[in-house]
Coordinates of C-alpha atoms in Angstrom, one line a residue:
X25 CA 127.1 97.4 72.6
X26 CA 125.1 100.4 73.1
X27 CA 125.9 104.1 73.8
X28 CA 124.3 106.4 76.4
X29 CA 121.1 108.1 75.0
X30 CA 120.7 111.7 76.0
X31 CA 119.2 112.1 79.3
X32 CA 115.8 114.0 79.6
X33 CA 116.1 117.6 80.7
X34 CA 115.1 118.1 84.4
X35 CA 115.0 121.5 85.9
X36 CA 116.3 120.6 89.2
X37 CA 118.1 117.3 89.5
X38 CA 118.5 117.6 93.2
X39 CA 114.7 118.1 93.7
X40 CA 114.0 115.2 91.3
X41 CA 116.3 112.9 93.4
X42 CA 114.8 113.9 96.7
X43 CA 111.3 113.4 95.5
X44 CA 112.0 109.9 94.3
X45 CA 114.1 109.2 97.4
X46 CA 111.0 110.2 99.4
X47 CA 109.0 107.7 97.6
X48 CA 111.6 105.1 98.0
X49 CA 111.8 105.9 101.8
X50 CA 108.1 105.5 102.4
X51 CA 107.8 102.1 100.8
X52 CA 110.9 100.7 102.5
X53 CA 109.7 102.2 105.8
X54 CA 106.3 100.4 105.2
X55 CA 108.3 97.1 105.3
X56 CA 110.6 98.0 108.2
X57 CA 107.9 99.4 110.5
X58 CA 106.2 95.9 110.8
X59 CA 109.2 94.3 112.6
X60 CA 108.8 96.0 116.0
X61 CA 105.0 95.5 115.9
X62 CA 105.2 91.7 116.4
X63 CA 104.3 91.6 120.1
X64 CA 101.3 93.9 119.7
X65 CA 100.0 92.1 116.6
X66 CA 100.4 88.6 118.2
X67 CA 98.5 89.8 121.3
X68 CA 95.8 91.8 119.6
X69 CA 95.1 89.6 116.6
X70 CA 95.6 86.3 118.6
X71 CA 98.2 85.0 116.2
X72 CA 101.4 83.0 116.8
X73 CA 105.0 83.8 115.8
X74 CA 104.7 81.7 112.7
X75 CA 101.7 83.7 111.4
X76 CA 103.6 86.9 112.2
X77 CA 106.5 85.5 110.0
X78 CA 104.0 85.0 107.2
X79 CA 102.9 88.6 107.6
X80 CA 106.5 89.7 107.1
X81 CA 107.4 87.3 104.3
X82 CA 104.1 88.1 102.3
X83 CA 105.6 91.6 101.6
X84 CA 108.9 90.4 100.1
X85 CA 107.3 87.4 98.2
X86 CA 104.6 89.4 96.5
X87 CA 107.2 92.2 95.7
X88 CA 109.3 89.6 93.9
X89 CA 106.3 88.3 91.9
X90 CA 105.2 91.7 91.1
X91 CA 108.6 92.5 89.8
X92 CA 108.3 89.8 87.3
X93 CA 104.8 90.9 86.3
X94 CA 105.8 94.6 86.0
X95 CA 108.7 93.5 83.6
X96 CA 106.0 92.7 81.0
X97 CA 104.7 96.2 80.9
X98 CA 106.8 98.7 82.7
X99 CA 108.5 99.8 79.5
X100 CA 105.2 100.5 77.7
X101 CA 104.2 103.5 79.7
X102 CA 105.4 107.0 80.6
X103 CA 107.5 106.6 83.7
X104 CA 105.9 109.4 85.5
X105 CA 102.2 108.2 85.0
X106 CA 103.2 104.7 86.0
X107 CA 105.0 105.9 89.1
X108 CA 102.1 108.0 90.2
X109 CA 99.5 105.3 89.7
X110 CA 101.4 102.6 91.4
X111 CA 102.3 104.9 94.3
X112 CA 98.7 105.7 94.7
X113 CA 97.8 102.0 94.8
X114 CA 100.5 101.5 97.4
X115 CA 99.1 104.2 99.6
X116 CA 95.6 102.6 99.3
X117 CA 97.0 99.2 100.2
X118 CA 98.8 100.6 103.2
X119 CA 95.6 102.4 104.4
X120 CA 93.9 99.0 104.2
X121 CA 96.7 97.6 106.5
X122 CA 95.7 100.3 109.1
X123 CA 92.0 99.6 108.8
X124 CA 92.3 95.8 108.7
X125 CA 89.9 94.3 111.3
X126 CA 91.5 90.8 111.5
X127 CA 94.7 88.8 110.5
X128 CA 93.3 87.6 107.2
X129 CA 92.5 91.0 106.0
X130 CA 95.9 92.4 107.2
X131 CA 97.7 89.6 105.4
X132 CA 96.0 90.4 102.1
X133 CA 96.7 94.1 102.6
X134 CA 100.4 93.5 103.3
X135 CA 100.7 91.3 100.2
X136 CA 99.2 94.2 98.1
X137 CA 101.4 96.8 99.7
X138 CA 104.4 94.5 98.9
X139 CA 103.2 94.0 95.3
X140 CA 103.1 97.7 94.6
X141 CA 106.1 98.6 96.7
X142 CA 108.3 96.1 94.9
X143 CA 107.5 97.7 91.6
X144 CA 108.1 101.2 93.0
X145 CA 111.7 100.1 94.0
X146 CA 112.5 99.1 90.4
X147 CA 110.8 102.1 88.9
X148 CA 112.8 104.5 91.2
X149 CA 116.1 103.0 90.0
X150 CA 115.0 103.0 86.3
X151 CA 114.1 106.7 86.6
X152 CA 117.4 107.6 88.1
X153 CA 119.1 105.8 85.2
X154 CA 116.8 107.5 82.6
X155 CA 117.5 111.0 83.9
X156 CA 120.9 111.1 85.4
X157 CA 124.0 110.5 83.0
X158 CA 126.3 107.7 84.0
X159 CA 129.1 110.0 85.0
X160 CA 127.0 111.4 87.8
X161 CA 124.9 108.4 88.6
X162 CA 127.0 107.2 91.5
X163 CA 126.3 110.3 93.4
X164 CA 122.6 110.0 92.5
X165 CA 122.3 106.4 93.6
X166 CA 124.0 107.5 96.8
X167 CA 121.2 110.0 97.3
X168 CA 118.5 107.5 96.7
X169 CA 120.2 104.9 98.9
X170 CA 120.0 107.4 101.9
X171 CA 116.3 106.6 101.8
X172 CA 117.2 103.0 102.9
X173 CA 119.5 104.4 105.6
X174 CA 116.8 106.7 107.1
X175 CA 114.1 104.0 107.0
X176 CA 116.6 101.7 108.8
X177 CA 117.1 104.3 111.4
X178 CA 113.5 105.3 111.7
X179 CA 111.8 102.0 111.2
X180 CA 112.1 100.2 114.4
X181 CA 112.1 103.2 116.9
X182 CA 109.4 105.0 115.1
X183 CA 107.0 102.0 114.8
X184 CA 107.4 101.5 118.6
X185 CA 106.9 105.3 119.4
X186 CA 103.8 105.7 117.3
X187 CA 102.1 102.4 118.5
X188 CA 102.7 103.5 122.2
X189 CA 102.0 107.4 121.8
X190 CA 98.7 106.7 120.0
X191 CA 97.7 103.9 122.3
X192 CA 94.0 104.1 121.4
X193 CA 94.8 102.8 117.9
X194 CA 98.0 101.0 118.9
X195 CA 99.6 99.1 115.8
X196 CA 97.5 100.9 113.3
X197 CA 99.0 104.3 113.9
X198 CA 102.4 103.6 112.0
X199 CA 100.3 102.7 108.9
X200 CA 98.3 105.8 109.1
X201 CA 101.5 107.8 109.4
X202 CA 102.9 106.3 106.4
X203 CA 99.7 107.0 104.5
X204 CA 99.9 110.7 105.4
X205 CA 103.7 111.0 104.6
X206 CA 103.3 109.1 101.3
X207 CA 100.3 111.3 100.3
X208 CA 102.6 114.4 100.7
X209 CA 105.2 112.8 98.5
X210 CA 102.6 111.9 95.9
X211 CA 101.5 115.4 95.6
X212 CA 105.2 116.6 95.3
X213 CA 105.8 114.0 92.7
X214 CA 102.7 115.1 90.8
X215 CA 104.2 118.6 90.6
X216 CA 107.9 117.9 90.1
X217 CA 108.4 114.5 88.3
X218 CA 109.1 114.9 84.6
X219 CA 107.3 112.9 81.8
X220 CA 109.8 110.1 80.7
X221 CA 108.7 108.8 77.3
X222 CA 111.9 108.3 75.3
X223 CA 111.9 104.6 75.7
X224 CA 108.5 104.4 74.1
X225 CA 109.9 105.3 70.6
X226 CA 111.9 102.2 70.3
X227 CA 110.5 99.4 68.0
X228 CA 109.6 96.2 69.7
X229 CA 109.6 92.7 68.1
X230 CA 107.1 90.0 69.1
X231 CA 104.5 89.8 71.9
X232 CA 105.2 91.0 75.4
X233 CA 106.5 87.6 76.7
X234 CA 108.9 87.2 73.8
X235 CA 110.3 90.6 74.7
X236 CA 110.5 89.7 78.3
X237 CA 112.4 86.5 77.5
X238 CA 114.7 88.3 75.2
X239 CA 115.6 90.8 78.0
X240 CA 116.1 88.0 80.5
X241 CA 118.2 85.7 78.3
X242 CA 120.6 88.5 77.1
X243 CA 124.1 87.2 78.2
X244 CA 125.2 90.7 79.6
X245 CA 121.9 90.8 81.7
X246 CA 122.5 87.3 83.0
X247 CA 125.8 88.4 84.4
X248 CA 124.1 91.4 86.1
X249 CA 121.5 89.1 87.6
X250 CA 124.1 86.8 89.0
X251 CA 126.0 89.8 90.3
X252 CA 122.9 91.1 92.2
X253 CA 121.9 87.8 93.5
X254 CA 125.3 87.0 95.0
X255 CA 125.5 90.6 96.4
X256 CA 122.2 90.2 98.2
X257 CA 123.2 86.7 99.5
X258 CA 126.6 88.4 100.7
X259 CA 124.5 90.5 103.1
X260 CA 121.2 88.8 103.9
X261 CA 122.7 85.6 105.0
X262 CA 123.9 87.6 108.0
X263 CA 121.7 90.7 108.5
X264 CA 118.4 89.1 109.6
X265 CA 120.0 87.3 112.5
X266 CA 122.2 90.1 113.9
X267 CA 119.8 91.2 116.6
X268 CA 119.2 87.6 117.7
X269 CA 122.8 86.7 117.9
X270 CA 123.8 89.9 119.8
X271 CA 121.1 89.4 122.4
X272 CA 121.7 85.6 122.9
X273 CA 125.4 85.0 122.2
X274 CA 126.9 88.4 123.0
X275 CA 124.6 89.2 125.9
X276 CA 123.4 92.6 124.8
X277 CA 119.9 93.9 126.1
X278 CA 117.3 94.1 123.5
X279 CA 117.2 97.9 124.0
X280 CA 120.6 98.2 122.8
X281 CA 119.6 96.9 119.3
X282 CA 117.8 100.2 118.8
X283 CA 121.1 102.2 119.5
X284 CA 122.8 100.0 117.0
X285 CA 120.3 100.7 114.2
X286 CA 120.3 104.4 115.0
X287 CA 124.1 104.8 115.0
X288 CA 124.5 102.5 112.0
X289 CA 121.8 104.0 109.9
X290 CA 122.9 107.6 110.9
X291 CA 126.5 106.9 109.7
X292 CA 125.3 105.2 106.5
X293 CA 123.1 108.3 105.7
X294 CA 126.2 110.3 105.2
X295 CA 128.6 107.7 103.9
X296 CA 126.4 106.4 101.1
X297 CA 126.5 109.8 99.5
X298 CA 130.2 109.9 100.0
X299 CA 130.7 106.6 98.4
X300 CA 128.5 107.8 95.5
X301 CA 130.7 110.7 95.0
X302 CA 133.9 108.6 95.2
X303 CA 132.4 106.2 92.6
X304 CA 131.8 109.0 90.1
X305 CA 135.3 110.4 90.7
X306 CA 137.5 107.2 90.8
X307 CA 135.3 104.8 88.9
X308 CA 132.4 102.5 90.0
X309 CA 134.3 99.3 89.6
X310 CA 137.3 100.4 91.6
X311 CA 135.2 101.8 94.4
X312 CA 132.9 98.8 94.5
X313 CA 135.9 96.4 94.8
X314 CA 137.5 98.4 97.7
X315 CA 134.3 98.8 99.7
X316 CA 133.3 95.1 99.1
X317 CA 136.8 94.0 100.3
X318 CA 136.5 96.3 103.4
X319 CA 133.0 94.9 104.2
X320 CA 134.5 91.4 104.8
X321 CA 136.0 92.6 108.1
X322 CA 132.7 93.7 109.9
X323 CA 131.0 90.6 108.3
X324 CA 133.4 88.2 109.8
X325 CA 133.6 90.1 113.1
X326 CA 129.8 90.1 113.5
X327 CA 129.4 86.4 113.0
X328 CA 132.4 85.6 115.3
X329 CA 131.6 87.9 118.2
X330 CA 131.8 86.8 121.9
X331 CA 130.7 88.7 125.0
X332 CA 132.8 92.1 124.8
X333 CA 132.3 95.7 125.7
X334 CA 129.3 97.3 124.2
X335 CA 131.3 100.1 122.6
X336 CA 133.3 97.6 120.6
X337 CA 130.2 96.0 119.3
X338 CA 128.8 99.4 118.4
X339 CA 132.0 100.3 116.4
X340 CA 131.8 97.0 114.5
X341 CA 128.1 97.3 113.9
X342 CA 128.5 100.9 112.6
X343 CA 131.2 99.9 110.2
X344 CA 128.8 97.0 109.0
X345 CA 126.0 99.5 108.2
X346 CA 128.4 101.6 106.3
X347 CA 130.2 99.0 104.2
X348 CA 127.7 96.2 103.6
X349 CA 124.9 98.3 102.2
X350 CA 127.6 100.8 100.9
X351 CA 128.5 98.2 98.2
X352 CA 125.1 98.6 96.7
X353 CA 125.8 102.3 95.7
X354 CA 128.5 101.6 93.0
X355 CA 127.0 98.1 92.4
X356 CA 123.6 99.4 91.4
X357 CA 125.2 102.3 89.3
X358 CA 127.0 99.7 87.3
X359 CA 124.0 97.4 86.9
X360 CA 121.8 100.3 85.7
X361 CA 124.3 100.9 82.8
X362 CA 124.0 97.2 81.6
X363 CA 120.7 97.3 79.6
X364 CA 119.9 99.5 76.5
X365 CA 117.6 102.5 77.5
X366 CA 114.5 101.1 75.8
X367 CA 114.5 97.9 78.0
X368 CA 115.9 99.5 81.1
X369 CA 112.5 99.3 83.0
X370 CA 112.0 95.6 82.1
X371 CA 115.5 94.9 83.1
X372 CA 115.3 96.8 86.5
X373 CA 112.0 95.0 87.3
X374 CA 113.8 91.7 86.8
X375 CA 116.6 92.9 89.0
X376 CA 114.2 93.9 91.7
X377 CA 112.7 90.3 91.6
X378 CA 116.3 88.8 91.7
X379 CA 117.0 91.0 94.8
X380 CA 113.9 89.9 96.6
X381 CA 114.2 86.2 95.8
X382 CA 117.9 86.0 96.5
X383 CA 117.5 87.9 99.9
X384 CA 114.7 85.6 100.9
X385 CA 116.7 82.4 99.9
X386 CA 119.7 83.8 101.7
X387 CA 117.7 84.2 104.9
X388 CA 116.2 80.8 104.6
X389 CA 119.5 79.1 103.9
X390 CA 121.1 80.8 106.8
X391 CA 118.3 79.7 109.1
X392 CA 118.7 76.2 108.0
X393 CA 122.5 76.2 108.7
X394 CA 122.2 77.8 112.2
X395 CA 120.8 76.0 115.2
X396 CA 120.4 76.7 118.9
X397 CA 122.3 74.8 121.4
X398 CA 120.5 73.5 124.7
X399 CA 121.7 76.6 126.5
X400 CA 120.0 78.9 123.9
X401 CA 123.2 80.0 122.2
X402 CA 123.3 80.3 118.3
X403 CA 125.7 78.0 116.8
X404 CA 127.1 77.9 113.1
X405 CA 126.7 81.8 112.6
X406 CA 130.4 81.8 111.9
X407 CA 129.8 79.4 109.0
X408 CA 127.1 81.7 107.7
X409 CA 129.8 84.5 107.8
X410 CA 132.2 82.5 105.6
X411 CA 129.4 81.9 103.1
X412 CA 128.6 85.6 103.0
X413 CA 132.4 86.4 102.3
X414 CA 132.5 83.7 99.7
X415 CA 129.5 85.3 97.9
X416 CA 131.2 88.8 98.3
X417 CA 134.4 87.5 96.7
X418 CA 132.4 86.1 93.7
X419 CA 130.7 89.6 93.3
X420 CA 134.1 91.3 93.1
X421 CA 135.1 88.8 90.3
X422 CA 131.8 89.1 88.4
X423 CA 131.8 93.0 88.7
X424 CA 134.7 92.9 86.3
X425 CA 132.5 91.2 83.7
X426 CA 129.5 93.6 83.8
X427 CA 129.1 95.2 80.5
X428 CA 129.7 98.8 81.6
X429 CA 132.8 99.6 79.6
X430 CA 130.8 99.1 76.4
X431 CA 128.8 102.2 77.2
X432 CA 130.4 105.7 76.7
X433 CA 129.7 109.0 78.4
X434 CA 128.7 112.1 76.6
X435 CA 132.5 113.0 76.4
X436 CA 133.1 109.9 74.4
X437 CA 135.2 108.3 77.1
X438 CA 134.5 104.8 78.3
X439 CA 132.6 104.3 81.5
X440 CA 134.4 102.8 84.5

């Protein structure tokens, strides 16, 4: 058991959260903005669809690997200095993406951007847990999660708009835009982010790999890793194939996919904060269980859709965007309370790697289950939906065993 350590004093929690949410937004946007650039990249760089897929996956694979590497050193530095250093390297890697003269150079630059971006995601969640007391952490995680919602809304249409508006530089424009935006957030972070060094004062036994293994094998940590892995699989078996299924099986035009992302992401922007506040008021576990149960409805509807009215599809997809990512808000708040403060950075880096690996495996597994019929229809997507729900049911059960109740609030009451 461990008790909550006093949180560092931050002059303005709201500005702190908005700053790190901005950092989170730029590195997620950097990943999302690649997806609509496929046709241009294939045409200009003379590559095939497989090579474009490698470009996309290189980001997540290096992000997962860097998360493991970061776990060996993340708790040995001031969080602020490490954040600013890694963010600067991310900006440089993204600039290299925009300047890349050929496919090979772009692939290397994307891999580097993923490596630094993956660590940033873990570090953002670590800093939230360091600064915000558990009793307010649900709302804080909700604020940070809005970065995901905004990047989901903005990523696809923004990538297409910038590439077409700045036609002279085409696909490079979105990367230059991210560089400018991220540089602004870096300057704000330099001014506003506090030094976070409390975790440096704890005694460490053994070398860095012994310490990493000790964090990884801790029974309560293993439960949290299993929870996160199943939570990602409960979403990413279905999410990557929604657009393909809606256009082939439901008969919607490709242009309507942008409307779905805009409406869903805009709704999630508001509801993620609402879910966070509800988590703080009514208990993280209770809210997680209810949102997870409710998410099964749009999951199953999405994977069983037949040609129906567009507005019915839009209602379901918006509920999907609200509830499926919404589970992550109380889920991550609970997970962040599992480790002791002095190993939180290492633990959250491992969590980040588990997220990346499990989402990649989920996408791969779903792709192997589904096939295309001779008429072009996607088959067995319904089976993928059942698997997603089964994983979701497992997360509800495992959530009850997360070691959150062992931690106490500043009032001495057990955490929920």
